[in-house]
Coordinates of C-alpha atoms in Angstrom, one line a residue:
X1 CA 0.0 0.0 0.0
X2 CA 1.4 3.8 -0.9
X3 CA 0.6 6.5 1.2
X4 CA -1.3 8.9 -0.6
X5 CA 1.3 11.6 0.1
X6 CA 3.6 9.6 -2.4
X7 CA 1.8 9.8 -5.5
X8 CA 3.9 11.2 -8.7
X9 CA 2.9 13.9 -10.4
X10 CA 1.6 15.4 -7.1
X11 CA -2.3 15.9 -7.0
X12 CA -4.1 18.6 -6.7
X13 CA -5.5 17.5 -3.0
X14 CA -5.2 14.3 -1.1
X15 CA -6.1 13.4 2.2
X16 CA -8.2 11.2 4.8
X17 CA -11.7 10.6 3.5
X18 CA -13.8 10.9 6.8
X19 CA -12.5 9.4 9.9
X20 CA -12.8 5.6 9.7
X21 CA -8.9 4.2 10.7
X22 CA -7.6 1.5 8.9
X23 CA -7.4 0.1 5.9
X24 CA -9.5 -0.9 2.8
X25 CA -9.3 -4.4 1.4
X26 CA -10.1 -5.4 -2.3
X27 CA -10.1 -9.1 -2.8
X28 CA -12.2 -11.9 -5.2
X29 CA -15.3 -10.1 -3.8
X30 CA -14.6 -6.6 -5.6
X31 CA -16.5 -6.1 -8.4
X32 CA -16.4 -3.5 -11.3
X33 CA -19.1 -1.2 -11.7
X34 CA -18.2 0.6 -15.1
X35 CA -20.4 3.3 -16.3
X36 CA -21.2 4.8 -20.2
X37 CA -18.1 6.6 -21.1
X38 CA -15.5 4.8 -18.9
X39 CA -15.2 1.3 -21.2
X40 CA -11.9 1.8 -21.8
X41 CA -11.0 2.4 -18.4
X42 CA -12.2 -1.2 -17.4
X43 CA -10.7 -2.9 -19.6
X44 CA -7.5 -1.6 -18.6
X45 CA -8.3 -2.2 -14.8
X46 CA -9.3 -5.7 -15.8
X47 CA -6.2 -6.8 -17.8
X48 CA -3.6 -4.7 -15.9
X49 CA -4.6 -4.4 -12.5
X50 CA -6.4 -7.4 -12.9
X51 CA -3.2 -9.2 -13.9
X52 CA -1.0 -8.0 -11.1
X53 CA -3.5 -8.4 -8.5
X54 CA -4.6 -11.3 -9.2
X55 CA -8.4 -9.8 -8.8
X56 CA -10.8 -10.9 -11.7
X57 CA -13.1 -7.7 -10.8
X58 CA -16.2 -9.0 -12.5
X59 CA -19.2 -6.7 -13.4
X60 CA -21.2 -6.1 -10.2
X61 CA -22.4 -3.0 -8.0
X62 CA -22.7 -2.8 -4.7
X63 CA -20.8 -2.1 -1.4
X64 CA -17.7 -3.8 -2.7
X65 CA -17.1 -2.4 -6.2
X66 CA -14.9 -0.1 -7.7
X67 CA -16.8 2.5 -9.4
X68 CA -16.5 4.2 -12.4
X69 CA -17.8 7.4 -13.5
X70 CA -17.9 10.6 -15.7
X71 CA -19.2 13.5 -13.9
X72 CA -20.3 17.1 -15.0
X73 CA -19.7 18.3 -12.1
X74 CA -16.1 17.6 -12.3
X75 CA -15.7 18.2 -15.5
X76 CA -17.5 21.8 -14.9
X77 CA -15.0 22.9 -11.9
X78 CA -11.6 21.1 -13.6
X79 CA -12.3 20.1 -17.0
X80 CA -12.4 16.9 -19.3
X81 CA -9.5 15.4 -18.1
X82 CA -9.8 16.1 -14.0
X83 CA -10.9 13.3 -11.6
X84 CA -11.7 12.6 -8.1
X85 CA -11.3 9.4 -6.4
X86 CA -12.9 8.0 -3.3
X87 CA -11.9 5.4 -1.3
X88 CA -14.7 5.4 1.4
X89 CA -18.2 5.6 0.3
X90 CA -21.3 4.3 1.9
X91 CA -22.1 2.3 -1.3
X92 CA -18.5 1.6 -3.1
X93 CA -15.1 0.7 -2.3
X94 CA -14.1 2.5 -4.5
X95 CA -15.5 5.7 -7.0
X96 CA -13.2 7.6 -9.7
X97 CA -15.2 10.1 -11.0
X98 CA -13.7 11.9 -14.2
X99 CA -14.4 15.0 -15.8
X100 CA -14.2 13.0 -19.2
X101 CA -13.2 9.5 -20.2
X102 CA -9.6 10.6 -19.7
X103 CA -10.4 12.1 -16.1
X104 CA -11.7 8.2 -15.1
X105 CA -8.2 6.8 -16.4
X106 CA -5.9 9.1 -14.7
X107 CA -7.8 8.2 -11.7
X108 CA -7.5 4.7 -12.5
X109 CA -3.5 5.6 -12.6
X110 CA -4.2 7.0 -9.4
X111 CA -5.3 4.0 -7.9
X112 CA -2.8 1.6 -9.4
X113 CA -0.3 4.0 -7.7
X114 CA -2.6 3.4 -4.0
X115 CA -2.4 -0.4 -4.4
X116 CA 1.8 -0.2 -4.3
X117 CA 4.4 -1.2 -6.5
X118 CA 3.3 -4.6 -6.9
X119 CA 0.7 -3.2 -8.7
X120 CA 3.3 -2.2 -11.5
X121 CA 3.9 -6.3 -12.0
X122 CA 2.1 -8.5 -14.6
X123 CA 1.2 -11.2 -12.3
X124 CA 0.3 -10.9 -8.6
X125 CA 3.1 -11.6 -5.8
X126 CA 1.6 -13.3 -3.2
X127 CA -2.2 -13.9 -2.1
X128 CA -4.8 -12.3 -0.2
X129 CA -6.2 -9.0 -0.2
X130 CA -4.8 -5.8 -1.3
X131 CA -4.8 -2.7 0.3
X132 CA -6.1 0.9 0.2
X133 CA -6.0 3.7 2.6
X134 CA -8.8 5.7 3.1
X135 CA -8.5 8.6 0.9
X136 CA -10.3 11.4 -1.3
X137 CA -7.7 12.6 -4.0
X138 CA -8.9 15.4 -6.3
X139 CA -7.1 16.4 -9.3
X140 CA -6.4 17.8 -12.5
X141 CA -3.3 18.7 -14.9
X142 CA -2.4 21.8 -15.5
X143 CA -1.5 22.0 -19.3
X144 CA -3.4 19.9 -21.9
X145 CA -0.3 19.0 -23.7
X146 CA 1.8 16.7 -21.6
X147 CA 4.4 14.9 -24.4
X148 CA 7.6 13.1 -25.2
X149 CA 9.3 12.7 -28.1
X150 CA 10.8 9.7 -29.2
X151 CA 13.2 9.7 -32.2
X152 CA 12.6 6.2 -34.0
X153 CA 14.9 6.9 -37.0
X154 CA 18.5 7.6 -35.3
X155 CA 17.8 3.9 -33.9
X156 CA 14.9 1.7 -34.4
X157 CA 12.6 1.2 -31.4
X158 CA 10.7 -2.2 -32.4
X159 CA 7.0 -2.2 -32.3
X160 CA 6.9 -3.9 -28.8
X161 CA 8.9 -1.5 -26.9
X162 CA 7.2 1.6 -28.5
X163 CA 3.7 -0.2 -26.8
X164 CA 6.0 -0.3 -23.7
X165 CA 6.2 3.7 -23.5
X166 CA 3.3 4.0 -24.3
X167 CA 2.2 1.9 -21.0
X168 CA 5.5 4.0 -19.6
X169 CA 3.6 7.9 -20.8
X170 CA 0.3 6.6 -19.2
X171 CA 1.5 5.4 -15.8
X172 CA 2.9 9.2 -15.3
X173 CA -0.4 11.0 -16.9
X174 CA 1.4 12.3 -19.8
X175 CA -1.0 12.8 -23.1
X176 CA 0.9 13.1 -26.0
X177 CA 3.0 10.6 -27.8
X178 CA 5.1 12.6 -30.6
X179 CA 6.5 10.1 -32.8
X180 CA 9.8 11.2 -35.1
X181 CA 9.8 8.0 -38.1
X182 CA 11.5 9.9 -40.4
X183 CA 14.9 11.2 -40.6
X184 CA 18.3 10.8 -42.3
X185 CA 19.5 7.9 -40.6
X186 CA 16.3 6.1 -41.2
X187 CA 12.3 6.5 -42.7
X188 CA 10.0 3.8 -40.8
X189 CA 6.6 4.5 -41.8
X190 CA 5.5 2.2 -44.6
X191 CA 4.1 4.2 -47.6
X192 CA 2.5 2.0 -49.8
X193 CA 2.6 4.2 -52.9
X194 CA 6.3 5.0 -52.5
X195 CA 7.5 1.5 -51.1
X196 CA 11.5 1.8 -51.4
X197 CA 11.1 4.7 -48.6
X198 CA 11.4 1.7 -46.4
X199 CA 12.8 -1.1 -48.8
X200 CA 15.8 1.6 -49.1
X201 CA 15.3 4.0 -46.6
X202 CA 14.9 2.2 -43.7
X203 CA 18.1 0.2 -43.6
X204 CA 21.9 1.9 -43.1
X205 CA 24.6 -0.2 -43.4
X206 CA 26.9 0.8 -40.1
X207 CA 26.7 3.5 -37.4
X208 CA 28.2 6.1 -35.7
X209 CA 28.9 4.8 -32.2
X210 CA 29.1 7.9 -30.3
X211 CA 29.4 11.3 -31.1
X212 CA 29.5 12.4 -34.6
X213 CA 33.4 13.1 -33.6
X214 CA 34.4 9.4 -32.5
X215 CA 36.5 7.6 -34.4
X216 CA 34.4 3.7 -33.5
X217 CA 31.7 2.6 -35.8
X218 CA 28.9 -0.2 -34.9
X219 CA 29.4 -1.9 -38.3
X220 CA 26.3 -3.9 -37.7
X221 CA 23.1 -2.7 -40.4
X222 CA 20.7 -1.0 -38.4
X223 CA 17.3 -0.6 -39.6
X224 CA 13.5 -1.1 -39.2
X225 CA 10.1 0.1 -39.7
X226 CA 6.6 0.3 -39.1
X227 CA 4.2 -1.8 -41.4
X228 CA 0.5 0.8 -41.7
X229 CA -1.0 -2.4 -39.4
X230 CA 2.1 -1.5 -36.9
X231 CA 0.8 2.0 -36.6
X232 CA -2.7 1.1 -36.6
X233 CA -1.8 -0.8 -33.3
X234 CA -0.2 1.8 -31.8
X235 CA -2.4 4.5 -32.3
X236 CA -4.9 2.5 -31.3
X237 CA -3.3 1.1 -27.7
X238 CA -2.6 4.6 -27.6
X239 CA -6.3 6.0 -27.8
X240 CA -7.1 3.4 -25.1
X241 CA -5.0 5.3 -22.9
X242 CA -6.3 8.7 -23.7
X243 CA -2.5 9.6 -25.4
X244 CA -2.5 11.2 -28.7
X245 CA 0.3 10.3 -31.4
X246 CA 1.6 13.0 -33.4
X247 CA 3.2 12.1 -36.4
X248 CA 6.4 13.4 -37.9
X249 CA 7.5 13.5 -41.0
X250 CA 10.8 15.9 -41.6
X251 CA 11.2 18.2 -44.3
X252 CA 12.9 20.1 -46.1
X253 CA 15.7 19.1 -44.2
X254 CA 17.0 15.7 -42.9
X255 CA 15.7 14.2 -45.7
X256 CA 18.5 11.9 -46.7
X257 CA 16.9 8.8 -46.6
X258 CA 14.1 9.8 -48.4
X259 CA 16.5 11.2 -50.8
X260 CA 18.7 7.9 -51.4
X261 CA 15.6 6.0 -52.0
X262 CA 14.0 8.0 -54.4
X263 CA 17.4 10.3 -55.8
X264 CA 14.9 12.7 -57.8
X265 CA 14.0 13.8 -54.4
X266 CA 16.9 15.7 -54.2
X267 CA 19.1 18.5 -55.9
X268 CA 20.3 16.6 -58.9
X269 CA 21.8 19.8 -60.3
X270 CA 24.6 20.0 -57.9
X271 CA 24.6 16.6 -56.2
X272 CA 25.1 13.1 -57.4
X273 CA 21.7 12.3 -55.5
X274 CA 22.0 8.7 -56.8
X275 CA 25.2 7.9 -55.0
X276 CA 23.5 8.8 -51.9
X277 CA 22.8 5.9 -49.1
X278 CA 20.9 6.0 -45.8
X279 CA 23.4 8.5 -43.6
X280 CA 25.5 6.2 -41.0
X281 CA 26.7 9.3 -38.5
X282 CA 25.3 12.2 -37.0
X283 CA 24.7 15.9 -36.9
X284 CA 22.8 18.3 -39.3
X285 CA 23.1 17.4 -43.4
X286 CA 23.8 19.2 -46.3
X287 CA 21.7 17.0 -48.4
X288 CA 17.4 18.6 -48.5
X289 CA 14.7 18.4 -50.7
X290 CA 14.9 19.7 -54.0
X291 CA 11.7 23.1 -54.1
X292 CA 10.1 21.3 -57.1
X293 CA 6.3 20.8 -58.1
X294 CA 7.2 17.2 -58.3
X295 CA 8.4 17.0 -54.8
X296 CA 5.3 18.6 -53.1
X297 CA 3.1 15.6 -55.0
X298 CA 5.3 13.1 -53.6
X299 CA 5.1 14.8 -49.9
X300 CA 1.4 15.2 -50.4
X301 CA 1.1 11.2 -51.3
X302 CA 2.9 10.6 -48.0
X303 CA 1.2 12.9 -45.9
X304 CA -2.4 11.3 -47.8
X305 CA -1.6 8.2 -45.7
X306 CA -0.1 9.3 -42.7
X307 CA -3.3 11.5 -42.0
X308 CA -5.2 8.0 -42.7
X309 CA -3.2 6.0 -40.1
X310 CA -3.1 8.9 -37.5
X311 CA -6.4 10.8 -36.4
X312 CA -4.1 13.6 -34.6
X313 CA -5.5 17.0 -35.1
X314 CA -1.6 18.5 -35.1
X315 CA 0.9 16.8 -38.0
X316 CA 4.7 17.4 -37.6
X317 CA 6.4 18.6 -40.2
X318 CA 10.0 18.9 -39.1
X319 CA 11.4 22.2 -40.4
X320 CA 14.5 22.2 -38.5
X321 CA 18.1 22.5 -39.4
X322 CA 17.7 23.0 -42.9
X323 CA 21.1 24.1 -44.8
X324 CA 20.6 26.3 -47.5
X325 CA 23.9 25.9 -49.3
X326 CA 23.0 23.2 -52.3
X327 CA 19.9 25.8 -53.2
X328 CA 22.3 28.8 -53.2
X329 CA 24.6 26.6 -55.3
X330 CA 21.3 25.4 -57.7
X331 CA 19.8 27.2 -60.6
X332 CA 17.3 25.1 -60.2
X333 CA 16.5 26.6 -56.6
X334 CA 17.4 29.7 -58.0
X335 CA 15.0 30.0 -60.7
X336 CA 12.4 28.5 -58.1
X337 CA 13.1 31.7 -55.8
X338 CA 12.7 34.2 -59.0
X339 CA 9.9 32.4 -60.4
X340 CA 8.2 32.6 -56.8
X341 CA 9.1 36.0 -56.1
X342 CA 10.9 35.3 -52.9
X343 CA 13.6 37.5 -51.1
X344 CA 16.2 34.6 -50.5
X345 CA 16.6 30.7 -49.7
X346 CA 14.7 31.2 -46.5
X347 CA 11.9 32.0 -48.1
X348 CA 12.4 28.8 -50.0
X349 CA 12.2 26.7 -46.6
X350 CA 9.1 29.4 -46.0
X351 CA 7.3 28.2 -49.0
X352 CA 7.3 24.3 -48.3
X353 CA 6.0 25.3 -45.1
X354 CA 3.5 27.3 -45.8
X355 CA 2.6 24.9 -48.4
X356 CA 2.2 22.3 -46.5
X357 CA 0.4 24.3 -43.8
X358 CA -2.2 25.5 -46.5
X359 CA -2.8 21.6 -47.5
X360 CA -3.4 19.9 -44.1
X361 CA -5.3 22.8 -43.0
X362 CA -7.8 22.2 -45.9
X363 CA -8.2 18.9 -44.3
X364 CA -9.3 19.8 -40.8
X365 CA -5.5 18.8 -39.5
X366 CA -2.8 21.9 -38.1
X367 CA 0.6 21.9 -39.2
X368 CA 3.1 22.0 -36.2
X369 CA 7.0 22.5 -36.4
X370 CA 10.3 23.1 -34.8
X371 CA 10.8 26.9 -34.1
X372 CA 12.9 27.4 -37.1
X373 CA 9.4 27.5 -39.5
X374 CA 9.5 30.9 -37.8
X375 CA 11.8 31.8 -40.2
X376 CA 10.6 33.5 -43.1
X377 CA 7.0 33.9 -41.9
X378 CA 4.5 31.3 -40.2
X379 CA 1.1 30.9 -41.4
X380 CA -1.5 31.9 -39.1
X381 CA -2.8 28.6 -38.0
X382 CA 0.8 26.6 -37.5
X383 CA 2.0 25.6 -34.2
X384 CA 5.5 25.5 -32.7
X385 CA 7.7 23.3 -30.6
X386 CA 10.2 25.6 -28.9
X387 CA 13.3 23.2 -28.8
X388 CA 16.3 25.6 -29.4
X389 CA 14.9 27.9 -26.4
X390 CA 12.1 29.7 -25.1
X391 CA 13.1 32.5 -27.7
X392 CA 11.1 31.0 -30.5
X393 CA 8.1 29.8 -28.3
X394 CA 7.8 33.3 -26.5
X395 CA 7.7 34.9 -30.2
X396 CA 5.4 32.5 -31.6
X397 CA 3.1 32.7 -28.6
X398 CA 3.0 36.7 -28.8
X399 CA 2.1 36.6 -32.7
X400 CA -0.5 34.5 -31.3
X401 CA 0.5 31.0 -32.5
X402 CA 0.2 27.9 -30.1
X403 CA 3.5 26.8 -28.5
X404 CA 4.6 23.4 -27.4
X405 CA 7.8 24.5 -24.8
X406 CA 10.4 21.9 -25.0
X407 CA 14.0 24.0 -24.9
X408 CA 16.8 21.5 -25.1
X409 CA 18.7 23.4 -22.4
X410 CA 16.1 22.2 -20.2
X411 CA 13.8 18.7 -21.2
X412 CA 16.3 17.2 -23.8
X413 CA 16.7 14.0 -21.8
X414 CA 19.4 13.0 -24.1
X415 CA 21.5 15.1 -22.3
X416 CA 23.8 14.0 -20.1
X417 CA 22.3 13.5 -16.0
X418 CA 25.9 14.5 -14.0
X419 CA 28.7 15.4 -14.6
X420 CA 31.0 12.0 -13.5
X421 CA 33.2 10.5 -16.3
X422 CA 31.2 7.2 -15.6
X423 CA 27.8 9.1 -17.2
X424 CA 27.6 6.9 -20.4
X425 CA 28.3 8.9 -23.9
X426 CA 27.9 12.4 -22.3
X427 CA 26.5 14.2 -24.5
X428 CA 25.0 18.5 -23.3
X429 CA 24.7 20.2 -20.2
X430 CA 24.3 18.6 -17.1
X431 CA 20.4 17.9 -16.3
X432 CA 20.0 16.8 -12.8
X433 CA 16.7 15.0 -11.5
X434 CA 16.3 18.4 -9.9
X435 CA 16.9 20.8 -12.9
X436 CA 14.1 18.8 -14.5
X437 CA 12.2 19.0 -11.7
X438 CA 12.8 23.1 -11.6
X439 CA 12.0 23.6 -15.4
X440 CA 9.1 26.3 -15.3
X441 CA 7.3 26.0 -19.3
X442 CA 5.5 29.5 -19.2
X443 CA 8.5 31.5 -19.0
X444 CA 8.0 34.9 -16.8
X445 CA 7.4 38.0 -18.4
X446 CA 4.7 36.5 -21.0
X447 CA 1.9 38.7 -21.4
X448 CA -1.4 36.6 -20.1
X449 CA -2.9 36.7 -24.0
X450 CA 0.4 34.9 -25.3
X451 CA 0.6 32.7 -22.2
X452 CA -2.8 31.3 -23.2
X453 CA -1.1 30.0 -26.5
X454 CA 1.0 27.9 -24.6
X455 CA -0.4 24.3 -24.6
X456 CA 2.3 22.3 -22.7
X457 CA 5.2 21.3 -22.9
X458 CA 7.1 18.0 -24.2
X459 CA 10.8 15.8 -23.2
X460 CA 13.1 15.2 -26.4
X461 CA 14.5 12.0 -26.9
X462 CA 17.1 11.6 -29.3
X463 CA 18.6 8.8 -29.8
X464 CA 22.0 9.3 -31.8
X465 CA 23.9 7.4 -28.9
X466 CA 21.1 5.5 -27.7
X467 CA 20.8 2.2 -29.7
X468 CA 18.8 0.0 -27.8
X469 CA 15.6 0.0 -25.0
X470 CA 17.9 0.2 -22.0
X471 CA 20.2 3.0 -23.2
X472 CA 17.0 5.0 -23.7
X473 CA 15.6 4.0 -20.0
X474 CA 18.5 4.9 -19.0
X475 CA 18.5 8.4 -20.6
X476 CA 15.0 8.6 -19.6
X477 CA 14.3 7.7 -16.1
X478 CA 14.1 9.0 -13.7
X479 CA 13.7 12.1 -15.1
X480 CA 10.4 11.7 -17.0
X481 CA 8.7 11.6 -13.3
X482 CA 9.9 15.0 -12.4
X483 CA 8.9 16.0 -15.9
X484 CA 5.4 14.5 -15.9
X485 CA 4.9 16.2 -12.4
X486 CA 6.1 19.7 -14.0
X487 CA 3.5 19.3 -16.9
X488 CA 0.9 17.9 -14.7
X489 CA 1.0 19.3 -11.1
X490 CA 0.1 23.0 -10.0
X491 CA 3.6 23.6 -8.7
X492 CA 5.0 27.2 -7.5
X493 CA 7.8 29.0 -9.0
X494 CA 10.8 26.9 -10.0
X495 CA 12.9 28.0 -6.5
X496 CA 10.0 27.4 -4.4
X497 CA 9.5 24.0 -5.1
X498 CA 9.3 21.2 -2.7
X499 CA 12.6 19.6 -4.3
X500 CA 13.6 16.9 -1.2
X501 CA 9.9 16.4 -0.7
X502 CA 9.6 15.3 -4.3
X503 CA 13.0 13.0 -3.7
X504 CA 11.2 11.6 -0.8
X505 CA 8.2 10.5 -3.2
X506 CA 10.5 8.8 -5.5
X507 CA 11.7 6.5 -3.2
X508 CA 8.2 4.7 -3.4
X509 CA 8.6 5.5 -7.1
X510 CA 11.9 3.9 -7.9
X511 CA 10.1 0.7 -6.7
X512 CA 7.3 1.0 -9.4
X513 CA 9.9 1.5 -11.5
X514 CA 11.6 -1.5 -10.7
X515 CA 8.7 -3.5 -11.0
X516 CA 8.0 -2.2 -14.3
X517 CA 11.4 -3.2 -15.4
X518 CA 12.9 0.2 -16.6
X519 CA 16.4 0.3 -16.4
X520 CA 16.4 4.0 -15.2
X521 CA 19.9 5.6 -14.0
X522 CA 20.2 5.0 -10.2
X523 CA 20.5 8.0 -8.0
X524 CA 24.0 7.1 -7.1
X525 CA 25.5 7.1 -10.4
X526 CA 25.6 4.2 -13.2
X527 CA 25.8 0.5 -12.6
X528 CA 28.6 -0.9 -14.5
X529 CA 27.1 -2.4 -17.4
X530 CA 25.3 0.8 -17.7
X531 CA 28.5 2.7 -18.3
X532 CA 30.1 3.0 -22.4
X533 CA 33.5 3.6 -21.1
X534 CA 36.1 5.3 -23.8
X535 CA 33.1 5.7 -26.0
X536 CA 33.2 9.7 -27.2
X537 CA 30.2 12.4 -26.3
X538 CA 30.2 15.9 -26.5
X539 CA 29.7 16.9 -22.7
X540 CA 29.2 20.8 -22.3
X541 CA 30.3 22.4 -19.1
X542 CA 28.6 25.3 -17.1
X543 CA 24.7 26.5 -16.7
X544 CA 22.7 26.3 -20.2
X545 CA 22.5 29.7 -21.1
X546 CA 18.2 30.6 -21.3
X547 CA 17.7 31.5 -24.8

């Protein structure tokens, strides 16, 4: 059993429902009581809780069943995705009522975190009943965008383990799943009409181990990608735990392995595009998308079935890091930027922007981006995701566009976690469980009217020296629960917060961790075999600068 003063993210209240002492059993005898709306919610309590538990919670009401419930009333004081759960009720063990059918699953999170970390197995330890305290816990998150990032096409996370985070985001009430399948070193979204982008694309035959700068190579082919019935899946395990997938498909830039499987892609005029393979190292490449008619169909033919696999209302279009030296060196891209009536390349990266902002939006979907489809102009209706900074998000959000804050100086959680030589591949600034846990996503100063256009905030995970599930746990635990807690919890001002409180919650937490099997970094420093010693990073020194 966890105290209710150890939940992660912190609620907004919790405390001793009336005064009856003691403890609340569930055993064979609890029922579940699932109302309209909460469907999905039972099934996960069934198969999950149900597992580690050992409880078959059959369909029943009465004094002994956990109910569920969507309630106007807490959806009018919190919103959609608020809850309140109650473990002493005349006529219930248990009652989660949620503002929506999200509300009733946080609080089913909720609970899962009451029962203790045994609760995080998939099969019960031990018999006999399991244990509640008696408590009323009300909540609700404080931004509606509460994301990571996962990078899929540095190295290839297999179907399985993307379902894993997935199970990993929901367990810490986080919402959004953003989904990077395409990039240099790798596409991994099957498109049916353009099949070699994964026949060729998705396949590089060695990589970089390391930093772009170290001299060793993994000479082992990596590749991988997801069949349309792959994504299907995951969207859908993802929608039955209330997390939206957001697609990404980069463009103009890091477009290599696009290019090397279909060569035309690219700027034949100045580069032998057909002696192009899938990139094997790191960093940003010269090689982008030629600004032809031809290669907006193509782009348009992806995007037709990615917005048929992926019901997200946002679309990711990439637009970072875009060099602009092969159109400068082009008459091809030169002629396009006369013929256009633009001022310079920029405007070139502008136009397939704005291009593809124009077509999703005629299809009831909005274009988001990394800040660098600032440049140029942005199209009224485009999002952001502030990585290189809060400089891009806190322009964006005061020329009123929507802002997704996720500054690498601060939630990059492939950056390095301390400073010891031991830290595995060290790559950044040092990003302590605490500077995580301090990370403030409206930053001061905002004016209230652009403060409303942020939506949340999102972790990065890139996974240049990350090639395989436990190097990314590693990179991402613990931190994710301090990040989840900033994104969910109504916490004061970064100094203010209740840091060694918050440590003392994650002692219970490390625990659920460990039951879930996450390899997360432990808060003494690495265990051996999670150490890559010799193996180059590209540490930075000092406090990030805040840009």
């Amino acid at each position: 059993m966890t105290h209710p003063t150890d939940l992660i993210p912190a609620p907004l209240s919790a405390g001793c429902s009336g005064s009856t002492p003691g403890r609340l059993p569930l055993d064979e005898r609890t029922t579940l009581d699932a109302g309209p709306g909460t469907e999905s919610t039972a099934r996960w309590l069934r198969t999950v809780l149900g597992a580690a538990t050992g409880l078959p919670f059959a369909d029943g009401t009465g004094t002994r069943a956990v109910r569920l419930r969507i309630s106007e009333e807490v959806a009018r004081e919190h919103g959609p995705e608020a809850y309140r759960l109650t473990t002493e009720t005349p006529d219930a063990a248990v009652v989660i009522e949620g503002g929506g059918p999200a509300g009733v699953f946080w609080g089913a999170q909720t609970l899962r975190q009451l029962l203790g970390p045994e609760a995080y197995r998939t099969a019960a330890v031990g018999k006999g009943p399991r244990d509640l305290p008696y408590v009323t816990v009300e909540d609700a998150p404080r931004f509606g965008w509460r994301g990571l990032m996962l990078d899929v096409s540095r190295h290839f996370t297999p179907k399985e383990d993307v379902l894993r985070y997935l199970d990993l985001l929901a367990a810490h009430k986080l919402n959004v799943f953003h989904f990077h399948l395409t990039d240099d070193q790798g596409w991994r979204i099957e498109i049916k009409r353009h099949p070699r982008l994964t026949e060729v694309g998705s396949w590089r035959a060695r990589s970089r181990w390391g930093h772009r700068a170290s001299p060793l190579w993994d000479d082992t082919p990596h590749g991988g990608f997801y069949t349309q019935d792959d994504i299907r899946e995951i969207v859908a395990y993802a929608a039955e735990r209330h997390i939206t997938v957001v697609p990404e498909i980069d463009l103009p830039g890091h477009s290599q392995a696009a290019i090397s499987a279909y060569p035309e892609l690219g700027n034949t005029d100045v580069v032998d595009t057909a002696a192009l393979t899938v990139w094997d190292t790191w960093g940003v490449n010269p090689n982008v998308l030629a600004p032809t008619e031809a290669v907006l169909r193509f782009y348009e033919g992806v995007f037709e079935e990615v917005l048929d696999l992926f019901p997200s209302t946002f679309v990711h279009v990439g637009g970072d890091e875009c060099p602009k030296d092969q159109w400068k060196a082009s008459p091809a891209a030169q002629a396009r930027i006369e013929e256009l009536g633009l001022a310079d390349e920029d405007g070139l990266q502008s136009w397939f922007i704005r291009h593809f902002d124009r077509w999703l939006t005629a299809r009831g979907r909005r274009l988001i981006g990394w800040d660098e489809i600032l440049e140029g102009g942005l199209a009224d209706g485009a999002a952001v995701s502030s990585w290189r900074g809060y400089g891009g998000g806190i322009a964006a959000a005061e020329a009123g566009h929507d802002v997704v804050m996720c500054p690498e100086q601060q939630v990059y959680l492939d950056h390095r976690q301390a400073p010891g030589e031991d830290e595995p591949m060290p790559i950044g600034y040092v990003r302590t469980l605490e500077d995580v846990y301090r990370f403030e996503p409206v930053p001061p100063g905002l004016s209230p009217e652009a403060a409303a256009h942020i939506l949340g905030t999102q972790a990065n995970v890139w996974t240049e020296v990350m090639q395989n599930r436990a190097r990314v746990d590693y990179q991402v635990f613990p931190r994710l629960a301090a990040f989840a807690e900033v994104a969910w919890s109504a916490l004061p001002a970064p100094e203010a917060r209740d840091y060694p409180g918050f440590e003392r919650r994650m002692r219970t937490h490390y625990r659920r961790l460990d039951a879930l099997g996450v390899d997360y970094r432990p808060p003494a420093g690495p265990h051996p075999r999670q150490r890559r010693p010799g193996v180059l990073g590209r540490p930075l020194e000092g406090t990030p600068p805040i840009v």
